Every structure is written in C-alpha cells, then in structure tokens.
C-alpha positions as protocol buffer text, in pm:
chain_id: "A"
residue {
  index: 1
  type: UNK
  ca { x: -1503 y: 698 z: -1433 }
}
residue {
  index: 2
  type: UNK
  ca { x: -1099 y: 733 z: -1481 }
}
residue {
  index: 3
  type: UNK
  ca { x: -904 y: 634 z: -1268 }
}
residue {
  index: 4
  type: UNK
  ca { x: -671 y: 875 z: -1173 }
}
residue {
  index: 5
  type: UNK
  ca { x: -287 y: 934 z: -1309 }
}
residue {
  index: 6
  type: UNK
  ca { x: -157 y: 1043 z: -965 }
}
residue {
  index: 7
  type: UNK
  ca { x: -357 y: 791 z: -719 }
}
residue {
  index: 8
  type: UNK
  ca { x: -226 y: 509 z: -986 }
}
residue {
  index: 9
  type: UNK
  ca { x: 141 y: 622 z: -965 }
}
residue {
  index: 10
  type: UNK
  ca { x: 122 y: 689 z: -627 }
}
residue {
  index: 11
  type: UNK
  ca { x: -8 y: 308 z: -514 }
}
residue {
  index: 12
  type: UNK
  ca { x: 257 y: 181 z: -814 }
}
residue {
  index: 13
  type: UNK
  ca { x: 526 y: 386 z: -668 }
}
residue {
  index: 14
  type: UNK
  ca { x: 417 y: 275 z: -261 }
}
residue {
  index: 15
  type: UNK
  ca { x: 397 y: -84 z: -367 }
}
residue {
  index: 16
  type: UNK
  ca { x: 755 y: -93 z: -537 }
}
residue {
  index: 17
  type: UNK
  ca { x: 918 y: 95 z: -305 }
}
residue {
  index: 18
  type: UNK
  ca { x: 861 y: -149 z: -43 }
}
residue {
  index: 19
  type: UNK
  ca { x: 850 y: -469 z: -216 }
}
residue {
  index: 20
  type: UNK
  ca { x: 1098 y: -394 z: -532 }
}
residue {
  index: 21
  type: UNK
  ca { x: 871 y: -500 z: -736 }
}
residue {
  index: 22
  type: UNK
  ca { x: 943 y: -360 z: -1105 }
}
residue {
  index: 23
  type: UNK
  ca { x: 721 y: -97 z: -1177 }
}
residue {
  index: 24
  type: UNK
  ca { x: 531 y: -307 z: -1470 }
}
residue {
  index: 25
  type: UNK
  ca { x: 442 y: -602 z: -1282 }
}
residue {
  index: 26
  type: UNK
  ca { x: 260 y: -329 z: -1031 }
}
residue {
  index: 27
  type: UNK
  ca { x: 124 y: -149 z: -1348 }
}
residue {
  index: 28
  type: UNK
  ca { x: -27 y: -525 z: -1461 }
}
residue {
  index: 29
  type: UNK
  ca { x: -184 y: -599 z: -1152 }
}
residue {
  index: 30
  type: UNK
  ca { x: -575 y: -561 z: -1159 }
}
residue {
  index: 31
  type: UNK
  ca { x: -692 y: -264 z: -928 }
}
residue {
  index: 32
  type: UNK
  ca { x: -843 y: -445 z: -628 }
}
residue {
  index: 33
  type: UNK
  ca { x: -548 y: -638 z: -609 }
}
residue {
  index: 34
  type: UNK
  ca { x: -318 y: -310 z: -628 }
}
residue {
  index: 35
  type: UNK
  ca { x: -473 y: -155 z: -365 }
}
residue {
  index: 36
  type: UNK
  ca { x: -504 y: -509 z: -167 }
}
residue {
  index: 37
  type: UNK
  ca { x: -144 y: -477 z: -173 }
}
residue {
  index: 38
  type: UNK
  ca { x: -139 y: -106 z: -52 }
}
residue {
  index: 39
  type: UNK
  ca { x: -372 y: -192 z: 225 }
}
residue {
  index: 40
  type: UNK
  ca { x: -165 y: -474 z: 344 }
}
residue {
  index: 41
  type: UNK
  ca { x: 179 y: -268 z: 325 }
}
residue {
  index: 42
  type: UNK
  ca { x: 19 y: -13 z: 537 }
}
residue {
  index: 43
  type: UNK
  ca { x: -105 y: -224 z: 798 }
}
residue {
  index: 44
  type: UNK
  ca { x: 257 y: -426 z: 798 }
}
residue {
  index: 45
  type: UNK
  ca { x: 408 y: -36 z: 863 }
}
residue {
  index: 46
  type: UNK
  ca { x: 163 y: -3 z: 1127 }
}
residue {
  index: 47
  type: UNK
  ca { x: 214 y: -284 z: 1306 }
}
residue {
  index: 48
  type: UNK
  ca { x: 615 y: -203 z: 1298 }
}
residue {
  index: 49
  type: UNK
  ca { x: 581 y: 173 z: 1359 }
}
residue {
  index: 50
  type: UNK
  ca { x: 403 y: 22 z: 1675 }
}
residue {
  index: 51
  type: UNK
  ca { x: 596 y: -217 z: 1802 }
}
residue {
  index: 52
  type: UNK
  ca { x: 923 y: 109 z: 1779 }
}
residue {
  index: 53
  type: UNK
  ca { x: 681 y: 323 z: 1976 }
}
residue {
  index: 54
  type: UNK
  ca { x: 637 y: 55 z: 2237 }
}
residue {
  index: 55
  type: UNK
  ca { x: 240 y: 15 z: 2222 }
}
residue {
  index: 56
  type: UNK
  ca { x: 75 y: -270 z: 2353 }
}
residue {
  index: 57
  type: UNK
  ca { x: -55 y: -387 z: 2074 }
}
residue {
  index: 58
  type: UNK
  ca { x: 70 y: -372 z: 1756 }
}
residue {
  index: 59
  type: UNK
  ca { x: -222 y: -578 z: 1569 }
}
residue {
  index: 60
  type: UNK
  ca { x: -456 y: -318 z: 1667 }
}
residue {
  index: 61
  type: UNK
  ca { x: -262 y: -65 z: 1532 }
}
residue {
  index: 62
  type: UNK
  ca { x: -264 y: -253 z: 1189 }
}
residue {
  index: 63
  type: UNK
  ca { x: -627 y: -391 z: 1165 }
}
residue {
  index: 64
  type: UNK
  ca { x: -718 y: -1 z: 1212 }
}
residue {
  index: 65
  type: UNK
  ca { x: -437 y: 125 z: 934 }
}
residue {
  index: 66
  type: UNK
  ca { x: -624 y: -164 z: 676 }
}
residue {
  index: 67
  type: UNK
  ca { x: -919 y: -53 z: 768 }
}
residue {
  index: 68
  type: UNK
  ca { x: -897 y: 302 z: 663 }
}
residue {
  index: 69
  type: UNK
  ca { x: -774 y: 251 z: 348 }
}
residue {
  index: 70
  type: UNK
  ca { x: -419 y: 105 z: 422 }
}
residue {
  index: 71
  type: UNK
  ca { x: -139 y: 392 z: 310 }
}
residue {
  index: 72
  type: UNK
  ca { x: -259 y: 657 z: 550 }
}
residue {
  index: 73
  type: UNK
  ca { x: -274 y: 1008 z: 439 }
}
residue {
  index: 74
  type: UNK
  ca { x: -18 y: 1043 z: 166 }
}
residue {
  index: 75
  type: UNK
  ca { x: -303 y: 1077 z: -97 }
}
C-alpha cells in the first residue's frame, strides 16, 4: 500500500508549521515517528485551546486529542 501524497504533505506541512522545522528534515523522518510528532502537536493544541476556553482540565482534553489520532479533523 502507498502512502498517500496529500496525508504525507499534510502531516509535513502540520509538523513544520508549528515547529519550523525545514520541510526535508520532516520529509526524512520515518512514518511512525512523523505521525508521533503529529499526535503530540495535537494534543499540545489541545491542552492550550483548553486552558483559553477555561476547562478544568486541560490534560484530559489532550490525552483524548492523542488518542484519536492527534491533528483532529483536518484530513
């Protein structure tokens, strides 16, 4: 199986825009570790997108972003 040319620059693009990583390094990085990083970025947004709204508990809010795949629904 492929993977696919629009999940691939979507992760690449997700990961540099929030690390600034150059967009080779990303591209170099093994899969699992690529999406690793997309799962942690979206659980680090989670976390902060809960602590603006004023939840309780923004670590809740983040184990349950990781858990579903990390980026939310933008693929």
């Amino acid at each position: 199986m492929t993977y696919g040319t629009q999940q691939l620059l979507e992760e690449v693009s997700y990961v540099a825009y929030h690390f600034h990583w150059p967009f080779d390094q990303i591209l170099d990085l093994e899969h699992p570790l690529r999406r690793e990083f997309v799962q942690r970025i979206g659980a680090m947004n989670a976390a902060v997108n809960a602590l603006t709204a004023g939840e309780a508990d923004p670590d809740e809010a983040a184990a349950g972003t990781a858990a579903s795949g990390g980026a939310g629904s933008w693929w």
